[in-house]
N, CA, C and O of each residue as an XYZ file, in Angstrom:
296
protein
N      27.949    -50.032     26.704
C      26.585    -49.219     25.415
C      26.196    -48.278     25.721
O      26.507    -47.525     26.644
N      25.278    -48.214     24.768
C      25.038    -46.144     25.168
C      23.497    -46.160     25.610
O      22.659    -47.034     25.389
N      23.409    -45.371     26.056
C      21.668    -45.456     26.671
C      21.179    -45.204     25.710
O      21.637    -44.608     24.735
N      19.657    -45.868     25.982
C      18.797    -45.648     24.862
C      17.691    -44.122     24.582
O      17.345    -43.673     23.489
N      17.448    -43.759     25.532
C      17.356    -42.143     25.785
C      18.075    -41.505     24.461
O      17.504    -41.162     23.425
N      19.262    -41.445     24.712
C      20.004    -40.590     24.236
C      20.114    -40.756     22.101
O      20.091    -41.979     21.967
N      20.195    -40.220     20.829
C      19.622    -39.747     19.697
C      21.366    -39.345     18.936
O      22.334    -38.766     19.431
N      21.175    -39.886     17.740
C      22.434    -39.486     16.745
C      22.166    -37.750     16.790
O      22.818    -37.089     15.981
N      21.610    -37.322     17.338
C      21.654    -35.915     16.973
C      20.273    -35.452     15.100
O      19.836    -34.366     14.717
N      20.116    -36.641     14.609
C      19.542    -35.769     13.718
C      18.018    -36.271     13.360
O      17.412    -36.277     12.288
N      17.721    -36.598     14.392
C      16.169    -37.128     14.917
C      15.162    -35.810     15.056
O      13.996    -35.595     14.725
N      16.059    -35.144     15.623
C      14.853    -33.914     16.056
C      15.127    -32.688     15.592
O      15.042    -31.597     16.156
N      15.448    -32.962     14.554
C      16.304    -31.898     13.090
C      15.231    -30.487     12.713
O      14.944    -29.293     12.806
N      14.913    -32.196     12.096
C      13.519    -31.812     11.285
C      12.224    -31.362     12.113
O      11.288    -30.750     11.599
N      12.285    -31.725     13.397
C      10.932    -30.251     14.026
C      11.286    -29.569     13.708
O      10.762    -29.224     12.649
N      12.366    -28.747     14.156
C      12.347    -26.957     14.251
C      12.277    -26.586     12.948
O      11.887    -25.423     12.836
N      12.531    -27.190     11.812
C      12.269    -26.634     10.477
C      10.475    -26.222      9.713
O       9.782    -25.489      9.006
N      10.582    -27.439     10.615
C       9.003    -27.699     10.631
C       8.332    -27.248     11.232
O       7.151    -27.542     11.049
N       8.722    -26.147     12.441
C       7.843    -25.459     13.315
C       7.649    -24.239     12.113
O       6.631    -23.855     11.537
N       9.285    -23.746     11.979
C       9.862    -22.806     11.501
C       8.331    -22.383     10.098
O       7.637    -21.368     10.165
N       8.163    -23.688      8.789
C       8.141    -23.271      8.391
C       6.038    -23.209      8.446
O       5.354    -22.516      7.693
N       5.593    -23.982      9.360
C       4.173    -23.695     10.373
C       4.459    -22.099     10.449
O       3.824    -21.344      9.712
N       5.531    -21.552     11.452
C       4.843    -20.124     11.890
C       4.933    -19.774     10.936
O       3.948    -19.039     10.862
N       5.525    -19.709      9.815
C       5.417    -18.844      8.204
C       4.341    -18.439      7.546
O       3.821    -17.382      7.189
N       3.987    -20.617      7.435
C       1.897    -20.336      6.980
C       1.254    -19.784      8.168
O       0.149    -19.392      7.792
N       1.400    -19.554      9.440
C       0.495    -19.278      9.999
C       0.262    -17.445      9.342
O      -0.766    -16.916      8.920
N       1.562    -16.909      9.481
C       1.432    -15.302      9.426
C       1.423    -15.016      8.121
O       1.647    -13.812      7.995
N       1.250    -15.619      6.938
C       0.458    -15.643      5.842
C      -0.987    -16.020      6.177
O      -1.684    -15.098      5.752
N      -1.417    -16.547      6.498
C      -2.960    -16.698      6.474
C      -3.492    -16.164      7.208
O      -4.685    -16.426      7.365
N      -2.551    -14.683      8.386
C      -2.903    -14.245      9.549
C      -3.172    -12.920      7.969
O      -4.314    -12.621      7.619
N      -1.992    -12.370      7.305
C      -1.640    -11.442      6.423
C      -3.628    -11.427      5.359
O      -4.505    -10.621      5.048
N      -3.278    -13.067      5.223
C      -4.227    -12.770      3.583
C      -5.988    -11.926      4.168
O      -6.863    -11.267      3.607
N      -5.724    -12.513      5.706
C      -7.178    -12.393      6.663
C      -6.839    -10.855      6.752
O      -7.211     -9.882      6.096
N      -6.440    -10.931      7.251
C      -6.213     -9.062      7.605
C      -7.199     -7.773      6.761
O      -7.977     -6.883      7.106
N      -6.436     -8.478      5.068
C      -6.330     -8.078      3.891
C      -7.292     -8.126      3.669
O      -7.652     -7.085      3.119
N      -9.042     -9.729      3.932
C      -9.293     -9.560      3.698
C     -10.297     -8.633      3.779
O     -11.072     -8.069      3.006
N      -9.844     -8.656      5.896
C     -10.565     -8.010      6.232
C     -10.950     -6.944      6.291
O     -12.050     -6.762      6.813
N     -10.194     -5.829      5.781
C      -9.726     -4.397      4.842
C     -10.537     -3.682      3.961
O     -11.098     -2.588      3.904
N     -10.262     -5.677      2.644
C     -11.482     -5.213      1.517
C     -13.220     -4.977      2.023
O     -13.915     -4.033      1.647
N     -13.611     -5.946      2.831
C     -14.747     -6.161      3.741
C     -14.774     -4.805      4.251
O     -15.884     -4.349      3.974
N     -14.148     -4.033      4.802
C     -14.921     -2.218      5.922
C     -14.801     -1.376      4.480
O     -15.172     -0.237      4.198
N     -14.183     -2.323      3.745
C     -14.765     -0.212      2.480
C     -15.543     -0.688      1.536
O     -15.994     -0.131      0.535
N     -15.702     -2.058      2.037
C     -16.846     -2.312      0.591
C     -18.205     -2.758      1.095
O     -19.129     -3.270      0.463
N     -18.052     -2.237      3.248
C     -19.162     -1.882      3.821
C     -19.739     -0.173      3.725
O     -20.882      0.247      3.906
N     -18.013      0.869      3.240
C     -18.260      2.126      3.927
C     -19.204      2.557      2.621
O     -20.274      3.079      2.934
N     -18.908      2.384      1.028
C     -19.047      2.718     -0.084
C     -20.356      2.946      0.599
O     -20.471      3.780      1.496
N     -21.708      1.926      0.013
C     -23.034      1.853     -0.267
C     -22.882      3.176      1.441
O     -23.818      3.948      1.228
N     -22.227      3.622      2.730
C     -23.142      4.466      3.667
C     -22.537      6.089      2.797
O     -23.138      7.147      2.610
N     -20.950      5.604      2.380
C     -21.033      7.602      2.177
C     -22.126      7.853      0.671
O     -22.281      8.873      0.000
N     -22.683      6.618      0.536
C     -23.159      6.790     -1.047
C     -25.214      7.757     -0.855
O     -25.890      8.644     -1.376
N     -25.289      6.561      0.418
C     -25.929      7.707      1.048
C     -26.539      7.803      1.901
O     -27.573      7.307      2.349
N     -25.428      8.924      2.306
C     -25.358     10.032      2.582
C     -25.689     11.319      1.632
O     -26.332     12.354      1.806
N     -24.912     10.743      0.499
C     -24.727     12.062     -0.900
C     -26.224     11.793     -1.325
O     -26.704     12.745     -1.940
N     -27.035     10.771     -1.151
C     -28.152     11.273     -1.714
C     -28.490     11.469     -0.846
O     -28.926     12.618     -0.909
N     -28.674     10.950      0.445
C     -29.993     12.569      1.507
C     -29.539     13.410      1.509
O     -30.137     14.322      2.079
N     -27.357     13.914      0.518
C     -27.670     15.811      0.588
C     -27.761     16.582     -0.522
O     -27.641     17.786     -0.748
N     -28.134     15.069     -1.527
C     -28.179     15.730     -2.940
C     -30.006     16.144     -2.841
O     -30.670     16.990     -3.440
N     -30.272     15.404     -2.094
C     -31.920     15.550     -2.008
C     -32.823     16.612     -0.987
O     -33.929     17.151     -1.035
N     -31.414     16.563      0.162
C     -32.295     18.089      0.490
C     -31.984     19.153      0.136
O     -32.647     20.088      0.588
N     -30.775     19.477     -0.879
C     -31.171     20.815     -1.980
C     -32.023     20.234     -2.897
O     -32.751     21.187     -3.176
N     -32.376     19.383     -3.489
C     -33.132     19.210     -4.998
C     -34.343     20.098     -3.684
O     -34.953     20.870     -4.424
N     -34.635     20.213     -2.938
C     -35.453     19.972     -2.257
C     -35.952     21.285     -2.047
O     -36.986     21.809     -2.462
N     -34.429     22.023     -0.850
C     -34.463     23.335     -0.821
C     -35.255     24.147     -2.409
O     -36.409     24.538     -2.583
N     -33.974     24.153     -3.406
C     -33.886     24.002     -5.078
C     -35.663     24.232     -4.356
O     -36.100     24.986     -3.486
N     -36.301     23.180     -5.222
C     -37.425     23.574     -5.808
C     -38.358     24.260     -5.003
O     -39.396     24.714     -5.484
N     -38.049     24.373     -3.758
C     -39.216     24.237     -2.968
C     -39.117     26.375     -2.572
O     -39.985     26.713     -1.767
N     -38.095     27.692     -3.137
C     -37.932     28.042     -3.512
C     -37.852     28.414     -4.448
O     -37.400     29.559     -4.492
N     -38.190     27.791     -5.713
C     -38.253     28.044     -7.748
C     -39.597     28.285     -7.032
O     -39.965     29.458     -6.979
N     -40.677     26.989     -6.265
C     -41.855     26.880     -6.684
C     -42.805     28.501     -5.628
O     -43.847     29.056     -5.976
N     -42.151     28.750     -4.675
C     -43.110     29.780     -3.862
C     -42.296     30.331     -4.429
O     -41.794     30.890     -3.453
N     -41.060     31.023     -6.168
C     -41.479     32.859     -6.195
C     -42.063     32.105     -7.156
O     -42.356     33.024     -7.921
N     -42.605     30.748     -7.905
C     -42.916     31.262     -8.996
C     -45.432     31.266     -8.837
O     -46.430     31.432     -9.538
N     -45.001     30.944     -7.369
C     -46.677     31.267     -7.281
C     -47.150     32.721     -6.582
O     -48.270     33.219     -6.464
N     -45.545     33.286     -6.084
C     -46.057     34.925     -5.936
C     -46.393     35.237     -6.901
O     -46.815     36.381     -7.067
């Protein structure tokens, strides 16, 4: 009579492949989340760059107008 806790070897083989599939699925989700975080970071940086450029242009315009207005009044 064979022992009760011994199996033929076919019962636990599918768990190895299932864990490999779950690991691969986890890696896919991790990759997707990293790509999403990079895209969100880029979309946040664009308005900051635009704001800095806008302020720089405003200050340059203000300097030019001041010099032209002071030259016109003299």
